[in-house]
Short mmCIF file of C-alpha atoms in Angstrom, two decimals:
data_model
loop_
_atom_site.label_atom_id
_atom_site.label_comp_id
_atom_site.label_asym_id
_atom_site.label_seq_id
_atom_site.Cartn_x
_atom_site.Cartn_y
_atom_site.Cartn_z
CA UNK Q 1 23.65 -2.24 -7.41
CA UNK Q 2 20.70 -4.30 -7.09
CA UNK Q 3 18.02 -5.19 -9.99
CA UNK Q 4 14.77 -4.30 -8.13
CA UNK Q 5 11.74 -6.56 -10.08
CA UNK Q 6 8.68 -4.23 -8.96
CA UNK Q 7 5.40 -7.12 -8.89
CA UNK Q 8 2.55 -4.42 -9.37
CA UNK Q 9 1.99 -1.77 -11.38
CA UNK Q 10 -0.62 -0.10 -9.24
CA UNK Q 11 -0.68 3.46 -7.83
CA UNK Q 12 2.27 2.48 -5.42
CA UNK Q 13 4.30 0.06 -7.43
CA UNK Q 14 4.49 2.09 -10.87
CA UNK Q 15 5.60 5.25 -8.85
CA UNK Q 16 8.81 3.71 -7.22
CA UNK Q 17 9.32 1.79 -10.37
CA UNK Q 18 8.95 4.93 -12.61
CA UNK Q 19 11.73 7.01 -10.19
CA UNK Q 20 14.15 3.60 -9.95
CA UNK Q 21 14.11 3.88 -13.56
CA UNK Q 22 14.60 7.79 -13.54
CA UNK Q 23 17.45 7.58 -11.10
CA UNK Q 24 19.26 4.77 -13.20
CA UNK Q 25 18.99 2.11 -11.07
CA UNK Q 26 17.86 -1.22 -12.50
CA UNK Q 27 14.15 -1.99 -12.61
CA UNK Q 28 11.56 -4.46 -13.85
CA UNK Q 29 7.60 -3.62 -13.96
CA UNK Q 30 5.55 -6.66 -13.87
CA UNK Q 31 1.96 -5.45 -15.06
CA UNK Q 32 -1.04 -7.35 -16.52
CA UNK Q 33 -4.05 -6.93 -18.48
CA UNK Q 34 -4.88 -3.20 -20.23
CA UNK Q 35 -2.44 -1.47 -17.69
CA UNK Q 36 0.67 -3.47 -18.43
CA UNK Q 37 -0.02 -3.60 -22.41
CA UNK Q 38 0.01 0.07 -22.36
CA UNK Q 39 3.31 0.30 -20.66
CA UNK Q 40 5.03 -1.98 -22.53
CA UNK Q 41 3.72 -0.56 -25.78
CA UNK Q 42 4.18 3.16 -24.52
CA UNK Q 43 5.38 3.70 -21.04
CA UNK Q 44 4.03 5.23 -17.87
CA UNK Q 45 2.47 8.34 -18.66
CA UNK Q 46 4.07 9.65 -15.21
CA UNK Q 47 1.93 12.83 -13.78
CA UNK Q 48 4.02 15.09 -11.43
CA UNK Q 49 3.10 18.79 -10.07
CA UNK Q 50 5.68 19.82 -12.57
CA UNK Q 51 4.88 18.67 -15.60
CA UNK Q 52 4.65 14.98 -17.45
CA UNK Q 53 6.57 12.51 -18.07
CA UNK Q 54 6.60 9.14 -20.76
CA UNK Q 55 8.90 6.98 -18.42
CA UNK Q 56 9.76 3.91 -20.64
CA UNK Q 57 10.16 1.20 -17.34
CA UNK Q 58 11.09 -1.80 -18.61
CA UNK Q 59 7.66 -4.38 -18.29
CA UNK Q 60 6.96 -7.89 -18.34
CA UNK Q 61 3.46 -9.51 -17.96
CA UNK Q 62 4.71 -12.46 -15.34
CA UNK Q 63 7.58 -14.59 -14.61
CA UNK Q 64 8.27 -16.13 -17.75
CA UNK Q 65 9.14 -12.67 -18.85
CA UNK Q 66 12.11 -12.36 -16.61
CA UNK Q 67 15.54 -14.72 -15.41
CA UNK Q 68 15.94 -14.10 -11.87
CA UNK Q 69 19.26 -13.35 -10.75
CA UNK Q 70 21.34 -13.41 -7.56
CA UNK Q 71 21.20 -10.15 -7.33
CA UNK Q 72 17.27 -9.05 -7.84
CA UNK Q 73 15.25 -7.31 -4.86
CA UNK Q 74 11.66 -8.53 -5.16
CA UNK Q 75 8.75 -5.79 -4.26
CA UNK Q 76 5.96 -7.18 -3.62
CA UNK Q 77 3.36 -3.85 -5.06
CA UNK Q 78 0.20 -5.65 -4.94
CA UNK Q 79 -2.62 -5.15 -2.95
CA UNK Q 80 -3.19 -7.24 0.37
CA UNK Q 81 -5.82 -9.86 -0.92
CA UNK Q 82 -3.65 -10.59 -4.30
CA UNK Q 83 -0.38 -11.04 -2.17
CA UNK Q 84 -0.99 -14.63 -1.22
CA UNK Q 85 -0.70 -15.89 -5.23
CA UNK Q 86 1.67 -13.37 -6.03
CA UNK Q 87 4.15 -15.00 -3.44
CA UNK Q 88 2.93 -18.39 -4.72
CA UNK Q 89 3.83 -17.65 -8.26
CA UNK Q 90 6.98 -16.00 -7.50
CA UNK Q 91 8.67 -17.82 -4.77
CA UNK Q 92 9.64 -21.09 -6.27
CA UNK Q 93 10.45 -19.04 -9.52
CA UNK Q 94 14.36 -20.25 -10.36
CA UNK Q 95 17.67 -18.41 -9.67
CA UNK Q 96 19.96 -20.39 -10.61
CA UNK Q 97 19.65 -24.29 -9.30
CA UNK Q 98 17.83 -22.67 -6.59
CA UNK Q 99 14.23 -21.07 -5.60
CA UNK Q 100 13.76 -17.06 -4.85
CA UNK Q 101 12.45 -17.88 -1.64
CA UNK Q 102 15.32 -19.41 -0.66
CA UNK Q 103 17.79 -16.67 -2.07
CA UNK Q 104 15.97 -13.54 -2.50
CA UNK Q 105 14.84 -10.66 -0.67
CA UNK Q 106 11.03 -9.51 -0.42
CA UNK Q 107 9.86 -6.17 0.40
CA UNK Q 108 6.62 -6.07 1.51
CA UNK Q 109 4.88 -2.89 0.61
CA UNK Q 110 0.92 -3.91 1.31
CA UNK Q 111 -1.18 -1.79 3.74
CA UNK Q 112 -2.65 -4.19 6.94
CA UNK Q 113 -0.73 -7.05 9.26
CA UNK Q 114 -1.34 -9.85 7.17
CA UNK Q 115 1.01 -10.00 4.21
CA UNK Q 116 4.55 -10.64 6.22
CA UNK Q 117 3.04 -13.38 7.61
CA UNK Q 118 2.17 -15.31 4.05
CA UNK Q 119 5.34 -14.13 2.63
CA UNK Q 120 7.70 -15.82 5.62
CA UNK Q 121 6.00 -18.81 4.95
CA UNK Q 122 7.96 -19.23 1.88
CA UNK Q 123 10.75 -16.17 1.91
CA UNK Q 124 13.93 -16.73 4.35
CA UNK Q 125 14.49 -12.89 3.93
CA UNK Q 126 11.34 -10.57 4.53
CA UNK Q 127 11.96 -6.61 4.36
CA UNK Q 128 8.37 -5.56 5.55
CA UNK Q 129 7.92 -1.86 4.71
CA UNK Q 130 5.32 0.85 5.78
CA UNK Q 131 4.56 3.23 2.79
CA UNK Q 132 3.24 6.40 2.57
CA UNK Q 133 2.11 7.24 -1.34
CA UNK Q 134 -0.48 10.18 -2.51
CA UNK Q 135 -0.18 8.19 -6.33
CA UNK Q 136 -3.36 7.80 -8.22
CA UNK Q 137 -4.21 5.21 -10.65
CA UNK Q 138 -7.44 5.27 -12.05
CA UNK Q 139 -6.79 5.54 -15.74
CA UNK Q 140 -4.76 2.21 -17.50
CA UNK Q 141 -1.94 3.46 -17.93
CA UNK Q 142 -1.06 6.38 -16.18
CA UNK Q 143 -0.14 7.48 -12.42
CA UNK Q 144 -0.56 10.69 -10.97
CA UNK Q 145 1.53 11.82 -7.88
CA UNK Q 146 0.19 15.07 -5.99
CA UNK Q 147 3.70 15.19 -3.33
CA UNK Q 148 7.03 17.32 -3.60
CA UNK Q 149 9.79 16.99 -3.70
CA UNK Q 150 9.66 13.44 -2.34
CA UNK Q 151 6.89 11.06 -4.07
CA UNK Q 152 6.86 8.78 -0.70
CA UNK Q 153 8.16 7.81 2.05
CA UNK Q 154 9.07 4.32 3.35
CA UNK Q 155 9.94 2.96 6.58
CA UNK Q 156 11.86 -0.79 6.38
CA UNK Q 157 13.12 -3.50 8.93
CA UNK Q 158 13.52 -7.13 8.79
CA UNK Q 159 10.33 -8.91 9.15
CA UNK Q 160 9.29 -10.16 12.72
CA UNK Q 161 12.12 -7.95 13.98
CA UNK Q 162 15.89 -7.13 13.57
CA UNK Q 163 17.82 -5.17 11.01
CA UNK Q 164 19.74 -6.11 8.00
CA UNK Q 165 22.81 -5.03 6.75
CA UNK Q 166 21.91 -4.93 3.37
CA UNK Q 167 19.10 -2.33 3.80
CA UNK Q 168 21.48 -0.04 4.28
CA UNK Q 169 22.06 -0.02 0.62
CA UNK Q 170 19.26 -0.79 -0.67
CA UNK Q 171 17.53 2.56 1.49
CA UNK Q 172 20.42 4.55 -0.82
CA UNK Q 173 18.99 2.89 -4.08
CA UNK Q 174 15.11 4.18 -2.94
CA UNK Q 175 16.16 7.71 -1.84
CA UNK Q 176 17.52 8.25 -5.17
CA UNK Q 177 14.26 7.45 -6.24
CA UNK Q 178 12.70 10.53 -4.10
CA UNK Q 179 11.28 8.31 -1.49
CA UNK Q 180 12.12 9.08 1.89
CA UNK Q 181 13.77 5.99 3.90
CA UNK Q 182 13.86 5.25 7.37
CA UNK Q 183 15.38 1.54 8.13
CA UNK Q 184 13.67 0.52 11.96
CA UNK Q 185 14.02 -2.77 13.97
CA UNK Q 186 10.54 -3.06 15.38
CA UNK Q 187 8.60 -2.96 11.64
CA UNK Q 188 5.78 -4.50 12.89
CA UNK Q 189 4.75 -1.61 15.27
CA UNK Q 190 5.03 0.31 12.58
CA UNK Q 191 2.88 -1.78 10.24
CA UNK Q 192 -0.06 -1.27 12.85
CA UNK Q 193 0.60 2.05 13.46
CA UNK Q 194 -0.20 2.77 9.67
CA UNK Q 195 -3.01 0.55 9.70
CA UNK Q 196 -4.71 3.23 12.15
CA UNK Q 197 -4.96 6.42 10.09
CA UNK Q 198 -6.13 4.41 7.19
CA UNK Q 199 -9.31 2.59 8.50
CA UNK Q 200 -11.21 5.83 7.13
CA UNK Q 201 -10.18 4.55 3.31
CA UNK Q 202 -13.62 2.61 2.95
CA UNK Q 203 -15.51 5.68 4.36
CA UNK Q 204 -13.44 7.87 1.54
CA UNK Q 205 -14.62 5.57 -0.67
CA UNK Q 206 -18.45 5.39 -0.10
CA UNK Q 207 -19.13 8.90 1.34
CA UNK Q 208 -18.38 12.76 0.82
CA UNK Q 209 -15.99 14.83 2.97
CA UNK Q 210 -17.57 16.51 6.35
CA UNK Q 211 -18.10 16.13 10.10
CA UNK Q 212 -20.04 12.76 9.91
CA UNK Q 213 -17.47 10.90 8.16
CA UNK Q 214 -14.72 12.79 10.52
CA UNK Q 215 -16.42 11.25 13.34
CA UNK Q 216 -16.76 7.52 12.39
CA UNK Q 217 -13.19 7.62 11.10
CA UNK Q 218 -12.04 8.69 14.51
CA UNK Q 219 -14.66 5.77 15.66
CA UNK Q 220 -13.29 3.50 13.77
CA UNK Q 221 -9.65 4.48 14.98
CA UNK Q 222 -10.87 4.43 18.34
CA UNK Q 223 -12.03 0.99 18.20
CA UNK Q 224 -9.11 -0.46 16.41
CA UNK Q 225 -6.88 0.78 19.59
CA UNK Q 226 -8.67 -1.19 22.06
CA UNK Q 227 -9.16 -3.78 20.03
CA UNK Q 228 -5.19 -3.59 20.04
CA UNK Q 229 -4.75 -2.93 24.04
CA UNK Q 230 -6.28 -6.74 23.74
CA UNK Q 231 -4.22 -8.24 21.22
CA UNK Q 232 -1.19 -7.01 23.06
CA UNK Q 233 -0.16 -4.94 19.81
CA UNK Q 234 1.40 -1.97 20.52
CA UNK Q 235 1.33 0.64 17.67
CA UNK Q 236 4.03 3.07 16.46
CA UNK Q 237 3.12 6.79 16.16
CA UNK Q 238 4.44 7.26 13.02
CA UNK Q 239 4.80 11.24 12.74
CA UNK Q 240 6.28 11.12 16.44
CA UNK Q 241 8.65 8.59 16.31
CA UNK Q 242 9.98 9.22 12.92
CA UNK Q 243 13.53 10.70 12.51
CA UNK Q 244 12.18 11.84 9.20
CA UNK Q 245 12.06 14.89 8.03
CA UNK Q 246 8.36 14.52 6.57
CA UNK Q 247 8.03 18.40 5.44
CA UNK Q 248 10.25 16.95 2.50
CA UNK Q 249 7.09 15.22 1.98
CA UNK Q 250 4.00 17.83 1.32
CA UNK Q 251 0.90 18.40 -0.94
CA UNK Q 252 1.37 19.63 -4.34
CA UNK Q 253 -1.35 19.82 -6.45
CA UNK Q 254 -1.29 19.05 -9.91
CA UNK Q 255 -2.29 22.19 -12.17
CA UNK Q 256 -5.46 20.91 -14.03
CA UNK Q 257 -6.11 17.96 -12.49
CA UNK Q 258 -8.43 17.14 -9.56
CA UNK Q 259 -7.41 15.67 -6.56
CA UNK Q 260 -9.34 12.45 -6.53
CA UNK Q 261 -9.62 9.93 -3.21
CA UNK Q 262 -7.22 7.65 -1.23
CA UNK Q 263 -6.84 3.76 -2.92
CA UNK Q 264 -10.05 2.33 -1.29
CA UNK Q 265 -11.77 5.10 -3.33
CA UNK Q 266 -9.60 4.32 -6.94
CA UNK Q 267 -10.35 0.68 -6.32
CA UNK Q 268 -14.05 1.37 -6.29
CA UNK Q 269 -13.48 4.29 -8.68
CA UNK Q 270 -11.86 1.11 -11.08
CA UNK Q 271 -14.57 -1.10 -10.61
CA UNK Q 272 -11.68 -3.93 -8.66
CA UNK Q 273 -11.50 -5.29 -5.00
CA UNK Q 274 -10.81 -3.21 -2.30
CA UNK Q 275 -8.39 -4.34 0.40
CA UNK Q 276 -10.95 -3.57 2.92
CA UNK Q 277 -11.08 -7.23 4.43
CA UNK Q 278 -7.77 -6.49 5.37
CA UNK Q 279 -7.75 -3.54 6.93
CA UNK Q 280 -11.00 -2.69 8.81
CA UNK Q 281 -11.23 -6.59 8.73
CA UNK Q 282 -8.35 -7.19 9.95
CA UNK Q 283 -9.27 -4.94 13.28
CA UNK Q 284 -12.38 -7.37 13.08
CA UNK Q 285 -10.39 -10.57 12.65
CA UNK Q 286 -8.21 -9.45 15.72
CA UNK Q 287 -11.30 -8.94 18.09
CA UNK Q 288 -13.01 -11.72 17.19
CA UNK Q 289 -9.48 -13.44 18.49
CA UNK Q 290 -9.50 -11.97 21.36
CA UNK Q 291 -13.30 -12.32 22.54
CA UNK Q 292 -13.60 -8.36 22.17
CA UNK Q 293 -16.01 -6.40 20.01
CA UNK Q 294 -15.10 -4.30 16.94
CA UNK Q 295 -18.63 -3.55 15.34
CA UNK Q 296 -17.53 -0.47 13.68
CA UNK Q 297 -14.80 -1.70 11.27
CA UNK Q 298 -17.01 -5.05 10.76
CA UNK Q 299 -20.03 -2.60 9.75
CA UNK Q 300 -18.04 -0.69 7.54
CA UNK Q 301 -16.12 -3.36 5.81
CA UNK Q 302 -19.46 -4.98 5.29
CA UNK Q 303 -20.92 -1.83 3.83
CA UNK Q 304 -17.57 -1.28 1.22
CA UNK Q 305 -18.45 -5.29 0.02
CA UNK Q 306 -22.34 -4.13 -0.62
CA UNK Q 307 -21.61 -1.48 -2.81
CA UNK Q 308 -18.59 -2.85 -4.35
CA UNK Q 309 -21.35 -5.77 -5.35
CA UNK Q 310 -24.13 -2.79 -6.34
CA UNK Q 311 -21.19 -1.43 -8.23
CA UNK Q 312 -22.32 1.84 -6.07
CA UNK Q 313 -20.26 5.01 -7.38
CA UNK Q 314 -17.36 6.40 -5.48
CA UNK Q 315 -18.13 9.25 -2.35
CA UNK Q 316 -21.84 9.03 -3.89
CA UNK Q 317 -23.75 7.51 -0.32
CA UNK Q 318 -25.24 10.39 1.82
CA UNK Q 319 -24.78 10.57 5.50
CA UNK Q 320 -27.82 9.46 5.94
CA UNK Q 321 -26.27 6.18 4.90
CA UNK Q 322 -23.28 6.63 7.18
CA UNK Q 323 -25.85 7.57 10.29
CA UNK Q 324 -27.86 4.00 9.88
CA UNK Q 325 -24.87 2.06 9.38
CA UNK Q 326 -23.00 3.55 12.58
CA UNK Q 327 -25.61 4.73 14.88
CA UNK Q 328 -24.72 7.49 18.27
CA UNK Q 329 -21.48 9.78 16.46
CA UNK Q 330 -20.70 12.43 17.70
CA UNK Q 331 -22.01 14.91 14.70
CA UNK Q 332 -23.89 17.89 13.66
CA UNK Q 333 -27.40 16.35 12.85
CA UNK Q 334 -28.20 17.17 8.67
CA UNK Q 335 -30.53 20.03 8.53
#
């Protein structure tokens, strides 16, 4: 059985890390700051539609908390822009006489096309993954997962391309932590093919639910596939080509508590960077590479960096905001 050393305790990270830990199978929470002294001083405070949980995951602040071993998974939980250190700081950590680049695995579990790349760089062995996660972390400390009975659901192939035999174990290990697991051999189609549906995070995060922001999400989308007709990239449908049975996967709303937005909106809900540059900027970064226009993502990713500076509250802009900033949708006018 693998030890799996979870780097993040985000919305994401702390989840699988909490249900490793449930279902017995080693696990290591690296947290910093507020969040991480609360866990190691009192545990996740673990929020599930039936009931709460103190899950006591074992949590280190870094590194220098830890001795690698030959047989550690790494999971890279971060989000996209703090992947590049992370990888830095962990890949020439030792196991052994040798590096963790060199001998260990690294799942990949960040939203966007970008962080495979950075972590090949230095990792022989990349497990990209595609995950699917309602979790909610606003509060230090505490994670609140709306879904039953599965908390997630991951998809996982070698990074460019190709399968590994080992995932075939290590997809047992995350089942019995109530994720669903599909291993595929084309990952990166299915990294782009979840970078799609979430390109509407930012507008989650600036503006309230309705038509208006319908529309320029489906704008947005709309762009981002011709911008990939010109790239050459050729997105998976995720919900179509799955062999997954994703009704194991639903809603379930926690009694008491509110539903509150996707992570774009508990970043700016936290007051901390969005991963926005990497998502509807990395729709811009691929136009701009291939001499074809994308002003819709680079208007909105502009727009998430303004109020993130104006420290502008989450869903609080009016569609009046969203009308100047993406002229000509297709949407009721405001009466």
């Amino acid at each position: 059985m693998s030890r799996y050393v979870v780097i993040g305790a985000g919305a994401v990270g702390a989840t699988l890390a909490a249900e490793l830990h449930l279902a017995g199978v080693p696990v290591v929470l690296v947290a910093r700051g507020e969040h991480g002294a609360i866990l190691r001083r009192d545990g996740l405070r673990y929020v599930r539609p039936d009931g709460e949980l103190r899950v006591p995951v074992p949590t280190v602040d870094g590194p220098a908390g830890i001795e690698l071993t030959p047989d550690d998974v790494l999971v890279l939980a971060t989000k996209t822009q703090d992947a590049e250190s992370a990888l830095a700081q962990w890949g020439w950590q030792p196991v052994g006489d040798r590096a963790a680049a060199e001998v260990l695995p690294v799942i990949t579990l960040q939203n966007g096309l970008d962080t495979e790349r950075a972590a090949l760089r230095r990792f022989a062995t990349v497990w990209a993954a595609v995950s699917w996660s309602p979790s909610e972390f606003v509060t230090p400390g505490e994670v609140a997962v709306p879904a039953a009975p599965a908390v997630g659901v991951l998809w996982i192939g070698r990074y460019p391309a190709g399968g590994d035999p080992r995932l075939a174990a290590v997809g047992d290990e995350l089942r019995s932590a109530r994720h669903l697991v599909e291993p595929v051999q084309d990952i990166a189609r299915w990294k782009a093919g979840k970078l799609l549906p979430i390109l509407g995070n930012a507008l989650d995060a600036l503006y309230a639910p309705g038509p208006l922001r319908d529309a320029a999400a489906a704008a947005l989308r709309d762009e981002a596939r011709e911008v990939y007709r010109a790239a050459g990239v050729d997105p998976a449908d995720l919900r179509a080509e799955t062999t997954l049975d994703l009704t194991r996967f639903a809603p379930a709303p926690i009694p008491g508590r509110p539903t509150g937005g996707r992570s774009t909106w508990q970043s700016l809900a936290r007051g901390v960077s969005p991963e926005t540059d990497f998502l509807n900027g990395e729709i811009t970064l691929l136009a701009r590479l291939h001499g074809v226009p994308a002003p819709h993502n680079a208007a909105v990713t502009a727009r998430l960096q303004r109020a993130v500076r104006e420290r502008t509250p989450a869903g609080s802009l009016p569609d009046a905001d969203l009308r100047a900033l993406l002229p000509g949708l297709d949407a009721p006018a405001a009466v």
